[in-house]
Short mmCIF file of C-alpha atoms (C1' of nucleotides) in Angstrom, two decimals:
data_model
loop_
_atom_site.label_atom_id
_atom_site.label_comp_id
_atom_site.label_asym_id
_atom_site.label_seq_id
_atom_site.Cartn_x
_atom_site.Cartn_y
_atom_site.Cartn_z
CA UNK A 1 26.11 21.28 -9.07
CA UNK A 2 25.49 21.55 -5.27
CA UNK A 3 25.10 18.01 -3.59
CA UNK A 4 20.80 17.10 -3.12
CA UNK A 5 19.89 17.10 0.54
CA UNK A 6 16.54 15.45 1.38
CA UNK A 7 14.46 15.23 4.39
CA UNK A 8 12.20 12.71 5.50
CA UNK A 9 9.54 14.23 7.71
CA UNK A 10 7.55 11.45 9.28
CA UNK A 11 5.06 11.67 12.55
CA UNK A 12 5.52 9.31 15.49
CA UNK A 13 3.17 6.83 16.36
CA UNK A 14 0.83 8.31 13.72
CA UNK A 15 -2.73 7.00 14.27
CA UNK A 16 -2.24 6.54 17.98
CA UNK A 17 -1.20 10.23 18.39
CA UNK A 18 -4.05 11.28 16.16
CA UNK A 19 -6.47 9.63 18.51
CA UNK A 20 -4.73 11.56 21.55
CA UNK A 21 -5.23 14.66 19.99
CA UNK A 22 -8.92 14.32 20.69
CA UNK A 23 -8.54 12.27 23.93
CA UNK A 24 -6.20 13.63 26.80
CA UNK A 25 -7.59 10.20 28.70
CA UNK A 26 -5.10 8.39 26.20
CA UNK A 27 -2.18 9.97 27.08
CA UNK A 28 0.06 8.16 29.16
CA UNK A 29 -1.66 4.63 28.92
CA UNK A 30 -0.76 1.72 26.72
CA UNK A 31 -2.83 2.56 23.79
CA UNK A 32 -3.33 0.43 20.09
CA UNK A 33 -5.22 0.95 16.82
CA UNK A 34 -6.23 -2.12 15.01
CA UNK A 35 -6.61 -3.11 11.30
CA UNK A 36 -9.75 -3.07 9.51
CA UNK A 37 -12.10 -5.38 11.24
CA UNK A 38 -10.00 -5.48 14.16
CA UNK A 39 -7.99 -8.08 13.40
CA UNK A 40 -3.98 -6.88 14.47
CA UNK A 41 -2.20 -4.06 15.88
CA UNK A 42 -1.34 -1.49 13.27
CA UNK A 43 -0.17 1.42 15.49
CA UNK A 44 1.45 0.92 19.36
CA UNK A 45 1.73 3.87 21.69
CA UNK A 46 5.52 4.10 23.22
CA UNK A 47 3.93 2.76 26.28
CA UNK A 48 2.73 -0.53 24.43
CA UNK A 49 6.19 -0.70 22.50
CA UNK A 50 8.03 -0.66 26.06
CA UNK A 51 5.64 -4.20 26.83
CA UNK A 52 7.48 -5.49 24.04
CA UNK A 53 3.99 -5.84 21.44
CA UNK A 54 5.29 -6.26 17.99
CA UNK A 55 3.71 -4.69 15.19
CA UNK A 56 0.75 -6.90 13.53
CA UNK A 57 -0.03 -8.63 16.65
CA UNK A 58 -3.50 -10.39 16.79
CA UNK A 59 -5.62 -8.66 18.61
CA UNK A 60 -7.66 -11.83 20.11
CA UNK A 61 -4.03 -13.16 21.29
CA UNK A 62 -3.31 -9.80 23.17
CA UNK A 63 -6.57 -9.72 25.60
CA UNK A 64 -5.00 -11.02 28.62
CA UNK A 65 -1.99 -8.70 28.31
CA UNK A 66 -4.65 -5.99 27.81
CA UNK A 67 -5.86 -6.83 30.74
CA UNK A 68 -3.24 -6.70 32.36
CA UNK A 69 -1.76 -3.89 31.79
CA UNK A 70 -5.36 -2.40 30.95
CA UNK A 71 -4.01 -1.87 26.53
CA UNK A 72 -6.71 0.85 25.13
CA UNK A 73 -7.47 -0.61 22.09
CA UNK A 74 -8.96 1.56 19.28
CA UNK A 75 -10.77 0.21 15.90
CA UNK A 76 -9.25 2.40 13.35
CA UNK A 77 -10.88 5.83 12.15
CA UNK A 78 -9.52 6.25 8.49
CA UNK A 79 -11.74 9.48 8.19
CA UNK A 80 -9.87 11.04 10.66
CA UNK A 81 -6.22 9.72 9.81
CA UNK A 82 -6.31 10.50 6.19
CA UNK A 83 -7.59 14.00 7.51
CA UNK A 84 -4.84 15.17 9.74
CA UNK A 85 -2.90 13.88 7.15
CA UNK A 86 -4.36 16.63 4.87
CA UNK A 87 -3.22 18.87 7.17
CA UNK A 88 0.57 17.67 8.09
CA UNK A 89 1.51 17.43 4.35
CA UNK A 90 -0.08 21.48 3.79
CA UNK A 91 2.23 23.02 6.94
CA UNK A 92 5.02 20.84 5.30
CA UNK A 93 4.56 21.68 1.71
CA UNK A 94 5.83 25.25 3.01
CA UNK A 95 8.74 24.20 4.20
CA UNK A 96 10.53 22.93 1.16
CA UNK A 97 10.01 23.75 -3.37
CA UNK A 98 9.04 20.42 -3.90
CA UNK A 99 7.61 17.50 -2.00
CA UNK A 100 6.76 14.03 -2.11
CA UNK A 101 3.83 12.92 0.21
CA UNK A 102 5.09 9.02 0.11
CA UNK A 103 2.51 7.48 2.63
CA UNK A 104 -0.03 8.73 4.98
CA UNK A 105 2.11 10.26 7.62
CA UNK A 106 5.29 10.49 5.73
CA UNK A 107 6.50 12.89 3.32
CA UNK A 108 10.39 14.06 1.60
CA UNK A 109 11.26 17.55 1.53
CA UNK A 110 13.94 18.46 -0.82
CA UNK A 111 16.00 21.02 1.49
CA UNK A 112 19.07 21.31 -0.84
CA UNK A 113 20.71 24.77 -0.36
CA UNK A 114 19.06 25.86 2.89
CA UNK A 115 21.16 26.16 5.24
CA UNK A 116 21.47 25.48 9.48
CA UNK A 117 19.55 22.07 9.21
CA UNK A 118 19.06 21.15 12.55
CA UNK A 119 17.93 24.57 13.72
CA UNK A 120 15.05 24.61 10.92
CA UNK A 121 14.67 20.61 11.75
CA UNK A 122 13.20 21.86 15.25
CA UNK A 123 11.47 24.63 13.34
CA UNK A 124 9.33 21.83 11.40
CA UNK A 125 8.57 19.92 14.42
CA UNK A 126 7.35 23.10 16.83
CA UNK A 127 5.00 24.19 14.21
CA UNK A 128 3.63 20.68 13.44
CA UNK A 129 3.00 20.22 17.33
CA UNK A 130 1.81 23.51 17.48
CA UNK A 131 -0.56 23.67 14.47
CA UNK A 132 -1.84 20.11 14.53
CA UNK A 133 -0.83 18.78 17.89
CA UNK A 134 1.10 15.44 16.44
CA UNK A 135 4.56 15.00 16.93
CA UNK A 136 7.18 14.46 14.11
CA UNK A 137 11.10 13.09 13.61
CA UNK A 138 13.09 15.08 11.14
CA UNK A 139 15.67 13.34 9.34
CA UNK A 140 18.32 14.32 6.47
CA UNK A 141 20.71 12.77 3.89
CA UNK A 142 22.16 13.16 0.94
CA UNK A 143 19.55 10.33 -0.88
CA UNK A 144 16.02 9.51 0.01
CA UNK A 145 17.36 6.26 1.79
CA UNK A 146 19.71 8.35 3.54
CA UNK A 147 17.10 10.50 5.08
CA UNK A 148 14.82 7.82 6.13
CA UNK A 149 17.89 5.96 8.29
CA UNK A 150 18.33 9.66 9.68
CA UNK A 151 15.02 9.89 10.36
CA UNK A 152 15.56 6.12 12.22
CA UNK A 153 18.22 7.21 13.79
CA UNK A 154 16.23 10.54 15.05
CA UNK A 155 13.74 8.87 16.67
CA UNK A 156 15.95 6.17 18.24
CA UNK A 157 18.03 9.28 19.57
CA UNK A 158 21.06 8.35 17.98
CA UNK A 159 24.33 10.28 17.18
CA UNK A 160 22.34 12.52 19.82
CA UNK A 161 19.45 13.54 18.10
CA UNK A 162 16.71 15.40 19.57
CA UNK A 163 14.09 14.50 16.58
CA UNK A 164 16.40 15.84 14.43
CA UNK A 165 18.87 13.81 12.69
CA UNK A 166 21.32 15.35 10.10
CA UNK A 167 23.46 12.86 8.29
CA UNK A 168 24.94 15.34 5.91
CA UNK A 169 26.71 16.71 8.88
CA UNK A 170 28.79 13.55 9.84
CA UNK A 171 32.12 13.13 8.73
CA UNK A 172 32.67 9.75 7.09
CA UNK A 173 34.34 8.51 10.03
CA UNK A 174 31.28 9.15 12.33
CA UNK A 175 29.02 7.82 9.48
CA UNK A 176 31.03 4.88 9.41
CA UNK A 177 30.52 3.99 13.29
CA UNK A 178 27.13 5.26 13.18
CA UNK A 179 25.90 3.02 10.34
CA UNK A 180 28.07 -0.06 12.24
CA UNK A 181 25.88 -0.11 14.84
CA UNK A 182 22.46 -0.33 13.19
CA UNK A 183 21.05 -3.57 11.86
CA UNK A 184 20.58 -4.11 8.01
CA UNK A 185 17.01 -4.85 8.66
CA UNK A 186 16.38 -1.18 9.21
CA UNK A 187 17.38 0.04 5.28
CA UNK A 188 14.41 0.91 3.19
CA UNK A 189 13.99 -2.01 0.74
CA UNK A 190 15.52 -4.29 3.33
CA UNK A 191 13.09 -6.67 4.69
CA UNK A 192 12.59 -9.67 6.38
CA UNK A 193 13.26 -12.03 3.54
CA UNK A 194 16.73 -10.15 2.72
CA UNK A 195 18.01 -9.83 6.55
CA UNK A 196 18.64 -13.64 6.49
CA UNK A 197 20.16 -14.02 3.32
CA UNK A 198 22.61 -11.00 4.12
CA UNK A 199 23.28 -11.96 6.92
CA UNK A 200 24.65 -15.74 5.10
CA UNK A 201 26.94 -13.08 3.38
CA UNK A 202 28.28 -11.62 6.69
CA UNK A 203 26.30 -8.63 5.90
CA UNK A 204 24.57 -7.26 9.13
CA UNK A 205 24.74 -3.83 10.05
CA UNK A 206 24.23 -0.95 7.47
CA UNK A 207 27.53 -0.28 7.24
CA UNK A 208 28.41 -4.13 5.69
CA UNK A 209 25.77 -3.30 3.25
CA UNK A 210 27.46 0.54 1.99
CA UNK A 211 30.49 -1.98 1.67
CA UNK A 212 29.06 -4.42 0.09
CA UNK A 213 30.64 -5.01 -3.41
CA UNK A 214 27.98 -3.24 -5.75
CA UNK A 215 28.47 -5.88 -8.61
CA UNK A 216 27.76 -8.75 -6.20
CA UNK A 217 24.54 -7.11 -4.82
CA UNK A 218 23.46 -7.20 -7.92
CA UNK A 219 23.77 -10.42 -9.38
CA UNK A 220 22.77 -12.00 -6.13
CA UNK A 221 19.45 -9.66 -5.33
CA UNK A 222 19.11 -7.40 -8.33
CA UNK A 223 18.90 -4.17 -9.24
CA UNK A 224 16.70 -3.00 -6.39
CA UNK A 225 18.81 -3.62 -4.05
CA UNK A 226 22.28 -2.40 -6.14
CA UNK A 227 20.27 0.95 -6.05
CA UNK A 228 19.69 0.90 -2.27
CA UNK A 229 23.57 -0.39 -1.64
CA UNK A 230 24.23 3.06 -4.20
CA UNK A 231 21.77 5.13 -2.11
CA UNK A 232 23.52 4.31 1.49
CA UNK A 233 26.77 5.54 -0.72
CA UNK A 234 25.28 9.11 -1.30
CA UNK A 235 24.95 8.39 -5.16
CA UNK A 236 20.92 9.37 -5.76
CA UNK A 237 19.40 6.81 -7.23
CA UNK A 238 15.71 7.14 -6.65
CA UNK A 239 14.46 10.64 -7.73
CA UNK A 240 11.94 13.06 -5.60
CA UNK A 241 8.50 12.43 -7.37
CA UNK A 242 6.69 15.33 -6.58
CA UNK A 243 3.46 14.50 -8.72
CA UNK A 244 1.93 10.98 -8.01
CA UNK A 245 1.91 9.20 -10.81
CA UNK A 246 -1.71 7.53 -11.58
CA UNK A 247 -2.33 4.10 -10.11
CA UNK A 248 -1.94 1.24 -12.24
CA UNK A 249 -4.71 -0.66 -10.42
CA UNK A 250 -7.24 0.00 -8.31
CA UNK A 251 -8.38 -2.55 -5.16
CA UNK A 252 -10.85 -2.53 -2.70
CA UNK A 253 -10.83 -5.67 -0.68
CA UNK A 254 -11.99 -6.49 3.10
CA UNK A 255 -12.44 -9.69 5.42
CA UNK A 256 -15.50 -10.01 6.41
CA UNK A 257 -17.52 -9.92 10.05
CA UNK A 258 -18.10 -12.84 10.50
CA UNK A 259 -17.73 -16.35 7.79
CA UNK A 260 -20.20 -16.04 4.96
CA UNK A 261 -21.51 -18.72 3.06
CA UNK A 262 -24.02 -17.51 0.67
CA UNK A 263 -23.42 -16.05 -2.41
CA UNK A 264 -26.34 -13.30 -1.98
CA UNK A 265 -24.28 -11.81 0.23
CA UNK A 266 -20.90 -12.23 -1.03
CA UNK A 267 -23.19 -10.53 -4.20
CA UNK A 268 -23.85 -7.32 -1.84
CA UNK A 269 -20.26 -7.22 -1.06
CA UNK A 270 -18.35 -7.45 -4.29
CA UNK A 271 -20.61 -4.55 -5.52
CA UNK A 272 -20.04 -2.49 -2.61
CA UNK A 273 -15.89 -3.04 -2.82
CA UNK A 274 -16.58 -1.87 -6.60
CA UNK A 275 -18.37 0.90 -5.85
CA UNK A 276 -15.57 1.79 -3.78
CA UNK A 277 -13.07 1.38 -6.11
CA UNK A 278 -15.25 3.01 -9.11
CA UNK A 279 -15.23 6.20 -6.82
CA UNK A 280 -11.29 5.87 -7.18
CA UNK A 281 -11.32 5.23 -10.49
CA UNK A 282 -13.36 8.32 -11.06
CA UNK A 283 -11.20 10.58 -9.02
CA UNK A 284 -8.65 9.59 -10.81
CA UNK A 285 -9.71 10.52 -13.83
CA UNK A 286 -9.34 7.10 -15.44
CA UNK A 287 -11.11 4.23 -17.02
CA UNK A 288 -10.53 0.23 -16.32
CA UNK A 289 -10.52 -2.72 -19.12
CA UNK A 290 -11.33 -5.09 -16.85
CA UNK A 291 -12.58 -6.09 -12.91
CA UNK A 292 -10.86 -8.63 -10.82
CA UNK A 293 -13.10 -10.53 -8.40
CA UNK A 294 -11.53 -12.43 -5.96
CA UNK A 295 -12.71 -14.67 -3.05
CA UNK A 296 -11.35 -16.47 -0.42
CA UNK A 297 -12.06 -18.40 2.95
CA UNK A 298 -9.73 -18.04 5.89
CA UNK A 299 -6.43 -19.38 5.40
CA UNK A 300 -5.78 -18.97 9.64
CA UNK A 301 -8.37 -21.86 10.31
CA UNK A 302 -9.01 -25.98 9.54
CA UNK A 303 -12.09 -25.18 7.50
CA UNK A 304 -11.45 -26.28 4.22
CA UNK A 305 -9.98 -24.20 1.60
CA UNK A 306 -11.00 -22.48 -1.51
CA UNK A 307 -9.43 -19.56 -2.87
CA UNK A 308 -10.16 -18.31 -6.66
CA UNK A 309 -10.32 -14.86 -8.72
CA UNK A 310 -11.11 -14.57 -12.35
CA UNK A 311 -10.36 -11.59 -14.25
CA UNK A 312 -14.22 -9.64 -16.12
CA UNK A 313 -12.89 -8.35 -19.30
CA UNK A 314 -15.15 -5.01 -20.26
CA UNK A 315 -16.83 -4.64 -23.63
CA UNK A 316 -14.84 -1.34 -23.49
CA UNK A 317 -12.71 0.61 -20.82
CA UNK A 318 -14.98 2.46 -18.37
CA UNK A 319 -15.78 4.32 -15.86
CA UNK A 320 -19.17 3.94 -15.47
CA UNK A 321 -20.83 2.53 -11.74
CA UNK A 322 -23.15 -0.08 -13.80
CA UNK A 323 -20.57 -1.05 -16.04
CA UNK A 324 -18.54 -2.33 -12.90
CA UNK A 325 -21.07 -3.76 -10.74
CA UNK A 326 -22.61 -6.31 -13.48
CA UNK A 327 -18.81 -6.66 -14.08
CA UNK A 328 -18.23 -7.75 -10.19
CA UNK A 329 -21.55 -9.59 -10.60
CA UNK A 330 -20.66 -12.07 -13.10
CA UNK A 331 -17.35 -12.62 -11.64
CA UNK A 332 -18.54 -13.76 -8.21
CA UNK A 333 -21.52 -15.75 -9.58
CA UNK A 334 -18.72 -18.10 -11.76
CA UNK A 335 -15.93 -18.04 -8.80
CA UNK A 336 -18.99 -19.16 -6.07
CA UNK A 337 -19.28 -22.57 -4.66
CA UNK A 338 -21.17 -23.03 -2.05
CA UNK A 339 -20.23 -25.23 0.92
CA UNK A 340 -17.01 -22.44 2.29
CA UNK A 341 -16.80 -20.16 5.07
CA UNK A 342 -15.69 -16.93 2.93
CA UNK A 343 -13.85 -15.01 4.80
CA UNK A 344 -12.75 -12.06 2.70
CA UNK A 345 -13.70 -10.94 -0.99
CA UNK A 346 -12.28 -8.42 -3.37
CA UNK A 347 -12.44 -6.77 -6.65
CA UNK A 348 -9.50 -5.06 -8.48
CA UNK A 349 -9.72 -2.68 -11.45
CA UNK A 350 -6.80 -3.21 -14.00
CA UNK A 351 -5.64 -2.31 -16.95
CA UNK A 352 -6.30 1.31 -16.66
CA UNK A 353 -5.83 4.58 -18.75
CA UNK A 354 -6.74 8.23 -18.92
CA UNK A 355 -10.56 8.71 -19.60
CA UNK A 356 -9.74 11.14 -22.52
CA UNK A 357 -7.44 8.26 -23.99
CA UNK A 358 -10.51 5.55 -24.22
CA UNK A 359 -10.81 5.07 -27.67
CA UNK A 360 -14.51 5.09 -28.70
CA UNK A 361 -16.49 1.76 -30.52
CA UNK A 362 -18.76 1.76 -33.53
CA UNK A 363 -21.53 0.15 -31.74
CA UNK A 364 -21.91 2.37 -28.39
CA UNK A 365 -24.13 4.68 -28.06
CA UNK A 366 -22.60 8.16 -27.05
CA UNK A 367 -26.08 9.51 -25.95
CA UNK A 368 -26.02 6.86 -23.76
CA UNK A 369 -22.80 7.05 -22.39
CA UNK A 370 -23.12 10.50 -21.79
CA UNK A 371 -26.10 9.91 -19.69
CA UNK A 372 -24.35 7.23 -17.72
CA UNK A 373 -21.42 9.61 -16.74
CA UNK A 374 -23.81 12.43 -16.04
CA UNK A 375 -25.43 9.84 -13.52
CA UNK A 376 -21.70 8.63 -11.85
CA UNK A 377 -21.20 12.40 -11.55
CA UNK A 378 -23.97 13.11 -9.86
CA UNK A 379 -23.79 9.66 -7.48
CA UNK A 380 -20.50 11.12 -6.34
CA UNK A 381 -21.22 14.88 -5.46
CA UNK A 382 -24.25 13.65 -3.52
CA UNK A 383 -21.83 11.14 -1.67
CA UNK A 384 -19.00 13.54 -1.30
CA UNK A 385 -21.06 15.84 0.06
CA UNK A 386 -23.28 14.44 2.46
CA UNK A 387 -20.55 11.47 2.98
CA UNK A 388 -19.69 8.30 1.48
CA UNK A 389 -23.06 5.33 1.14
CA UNK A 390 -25.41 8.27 1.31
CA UNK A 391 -26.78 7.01 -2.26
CA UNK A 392 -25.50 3.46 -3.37
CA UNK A 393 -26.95 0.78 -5.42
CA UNK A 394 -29.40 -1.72 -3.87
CA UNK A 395 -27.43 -4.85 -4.96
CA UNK A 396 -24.63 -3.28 -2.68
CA UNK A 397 -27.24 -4.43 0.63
CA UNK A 398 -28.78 -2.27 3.41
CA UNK A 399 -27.94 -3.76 6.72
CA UNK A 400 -24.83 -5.77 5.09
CA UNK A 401 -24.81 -8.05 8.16
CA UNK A 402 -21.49 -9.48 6.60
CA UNK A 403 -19.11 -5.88 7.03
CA UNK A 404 -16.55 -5.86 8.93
CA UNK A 405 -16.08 -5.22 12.69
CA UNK A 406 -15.39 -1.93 14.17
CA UNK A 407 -15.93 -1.92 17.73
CA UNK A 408 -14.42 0.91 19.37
CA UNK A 409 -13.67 3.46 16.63
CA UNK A 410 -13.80 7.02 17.48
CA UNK A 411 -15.88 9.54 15.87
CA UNK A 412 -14.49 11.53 12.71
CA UNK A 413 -13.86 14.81 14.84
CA UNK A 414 -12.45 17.31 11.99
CA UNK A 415 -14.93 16.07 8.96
CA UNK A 416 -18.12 15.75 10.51
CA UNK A 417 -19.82 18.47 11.99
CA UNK A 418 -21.79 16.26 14.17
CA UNK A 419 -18.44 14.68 15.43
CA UNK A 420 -17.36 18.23 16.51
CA UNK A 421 -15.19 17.52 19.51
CA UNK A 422 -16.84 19.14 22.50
CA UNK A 423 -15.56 20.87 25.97
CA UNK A 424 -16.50 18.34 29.13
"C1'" DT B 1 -14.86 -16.53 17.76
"C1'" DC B 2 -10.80 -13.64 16.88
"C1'" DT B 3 -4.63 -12.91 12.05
"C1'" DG B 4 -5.50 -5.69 7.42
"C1'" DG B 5 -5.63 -3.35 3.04
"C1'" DG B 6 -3.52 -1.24 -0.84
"C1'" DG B 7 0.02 -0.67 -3.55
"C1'" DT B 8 4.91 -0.86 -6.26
"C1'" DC B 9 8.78 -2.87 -8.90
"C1'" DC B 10 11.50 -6.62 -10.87
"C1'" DT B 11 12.41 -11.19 -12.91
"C1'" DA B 12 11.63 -15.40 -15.30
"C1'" DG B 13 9.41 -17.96 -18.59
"C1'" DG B 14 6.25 -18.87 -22.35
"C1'" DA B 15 3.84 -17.51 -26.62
"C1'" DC B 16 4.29 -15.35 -30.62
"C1'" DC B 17 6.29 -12.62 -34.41
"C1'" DC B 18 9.66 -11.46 -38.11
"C1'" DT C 1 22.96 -34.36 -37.91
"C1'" DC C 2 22.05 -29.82 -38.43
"C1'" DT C 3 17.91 -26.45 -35.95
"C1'" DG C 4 19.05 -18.04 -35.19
"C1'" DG C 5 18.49 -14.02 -32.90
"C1'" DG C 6 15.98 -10.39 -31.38
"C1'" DG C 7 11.95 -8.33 -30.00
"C1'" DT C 8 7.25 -7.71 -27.57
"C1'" DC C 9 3.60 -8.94 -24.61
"C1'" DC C 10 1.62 -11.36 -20.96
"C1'" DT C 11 1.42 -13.80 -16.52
"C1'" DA C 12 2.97 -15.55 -12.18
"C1'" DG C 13 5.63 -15.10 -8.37
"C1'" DG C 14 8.57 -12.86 -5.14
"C1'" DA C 15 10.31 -9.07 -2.85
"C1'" DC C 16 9.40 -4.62 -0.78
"C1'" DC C 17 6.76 -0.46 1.37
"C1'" DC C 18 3.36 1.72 4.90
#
DNA sequence: TCTGGGGTCCTAGGACCC
DNA sequence: TCTGGGGTCCTAGGACCC
């Protein structure tokens, strides 16, 4: 059996460099997109890395440094992310047999066989740039963990990569000084909590960690990290999931605006997070046995604090919009107390299964529910096509004076034909 | 005034059953 | 005084990811 070779294709500085696509004014300054409601940096331009701005930086404690240094900061644009996305993964998918699209600007190739890595490396990122305009870091090893420190290393130009970094091709004794000189921290499935406790075990660098005693690891951390300590050692542990598996719950959460204290409101939101979800749930193709509402006021702040969620059990697993909603409804009237600033609500669909699996109950009516899902159906081919809110429910609010804040998002150039970007 | 949202996996412990 | 062992299911909490 030949040995697996995997690449991790991932694009730099992915939101800000889909914004620049659109805007040639951001290129060159010190340029951020911000979390929903514009709360903290999610995304830094290379310019806005060199001030030294950490990832997840408030935004309100960054406005004198913006400006400063006069920091573009963008409200995110989802739409137009999760659309360029759409088109990344498609060019990629031709690269490779089989594919694994693991976040929204990330994706593993399994490459074993071909052969002159690098070369094709720069192949991937020339047609990316020159198809889509975004700018990607190639990187290979013999396990999924191995590719994503290649693909670190490719973008920090290490071992002298030119966003293209090809582990397989090291001897050991190169790998060896390579992984020496790169923290622990940067491992997939290393994170903050671990670095410290490592580091108690005069484990640092990635290379302490590949020679870390395996049987230690795993009494001491588990088996999650045993697997990653295997995975630095070339042994593949985590296998290439080219189908996504179907969610196991589905969320929809946001802060709000600005505090809320009434529950009439809180009311509007909880069914429009549902809604949201529902749509999920429906594209999914499954059905929920129960809704999770959960509220809670802003943990950042001296107001006092309340924080509760109560699981809705279902009569029987659904899928239907109406279903959900009076669902969400009861749950928020019995969490409610009045007398908070709420500062963020949610609602979480669990325990789900496959719609053709729901087992059917002697007292429904199947005329009924065949109605219902003719009505869902219809609610979301209006909405798909003439975009999302186009038809809702009226306990989901009009004006919804509580949503969050978006002040500076950009318009959804590729999915809106009114958003069309235009010659100046 | 202002600190995201959406997920996964694993483990431990308790309830309950035979 | 003695007081099994093995299994499942559920929940809470902790860690991680982007």
């Amino acid at each position: 059996m030949t040995q697996s070779v995997f690449a991790l294709v991932d694009v730099n500085n992915f939101y800000v460099s889909c914004e620049r696509v659109f805007d040639w004014r951001l290129w060159g300054k010190p340029v951020v997109v911000l979390s929903n409601n514009d709360g903290c940096v999610v995304a830094r331009s290379p310019e806005i890395k060199a001030l030294g701005i950490k990832m997840g930086t408030p935004w309100h404690k960054l406005k004198d440094a913006a400006r400063e240094h006069g920091i573009v900061a963008l409200s995110s644009n989802y739409t137009l992310y999760g659309d360029m996305s759409r088109r990344v993964m498609t060019i990629l998918a031709d690269f490779a047999p089989r594919q694994e699209v693991y976040s929204i600007d990330e994706c593993f190739l399994d490459v074993s066989g071909i052969s002159g890595l690098a070369g094709y490396g720069q192949q991937i990122r020339a047609r990316i740039q020159q198809w889509v305009g975004l700018p990607v870091c190639v990187g290979y090893g013999q396990t999924k963990t191995l590719a994503k420190l290649a693909n670190h290393c490719s973008k920090k130009g290490l071992a002298g990569a030119d966003g293209v970094c090809d582990l397989t091709a090291l001897s050991q004794a190169d790998s060896d000084t390579l992984l020496d000189q790169i923290d622990v921290g940067e491992v997939w499935g290393v994170g903050r909590r671990l670095v410290p406790q490592l580091g108690m075990m005069n484990i640092c660098t990635v290379g302490d960690l590949r020679r870390a005693n395996v049987a230690t690891i795993r009494s001491k951390f588990g088996v999650v990290l045993e697997r990653t300590v295997r995975e630095l050692r070339a042994e593949d542990c985590l296998p290439l999931e080219a189908m996504a598996p179907d969610k196991d719950q589905i969320m929809a959460s946001r802060s709000f605006g600005r505090p809320v204290t009434e529950l009439c409101e809180l009311r509007e939101a909880v069914i429009t997070y549902v809604t949201r979800a529902g749509e999920k749930l429906r594209i999914q193709g499954s059905v929920a046995s129960s809704v999770l509402v959960s509220l809670r006021t802003n943990p950042f702040n001296d107001d006092p604090q309340y924080a509760r969620q109560i699981v809705m059990p279902l009569p029987h697993p659904t899928d239907d919009m109406l279903a959900l909603a009076d669902a969400a409804e009861r749950g928020i009237r019995q969490i409610y107390r009045s007398g908070f600033r709420y500062h963020k609500a949610g609602v979480m669909l669990m325990g789900l299964m496959p719609a053709e699996h729901r087992q059917t109950t002697l007292f429904e009516d199947s005329e009924e529910i065949a109605r219902r899902g003719r009505l869902n159906e219809a609610l979301d081919t209006i909405n798909g096509k003439f975009g999302r809110r186009t038809v809702e429910l009226f306990g989901a609010g009009i004006a919804k004076p509580w949503s969050m804040r978006a002040e500076n998002r950009t318009p959804a150039y590729t999915t809106d034909w009114n958003a069309l970007p235009t010659v100046r």
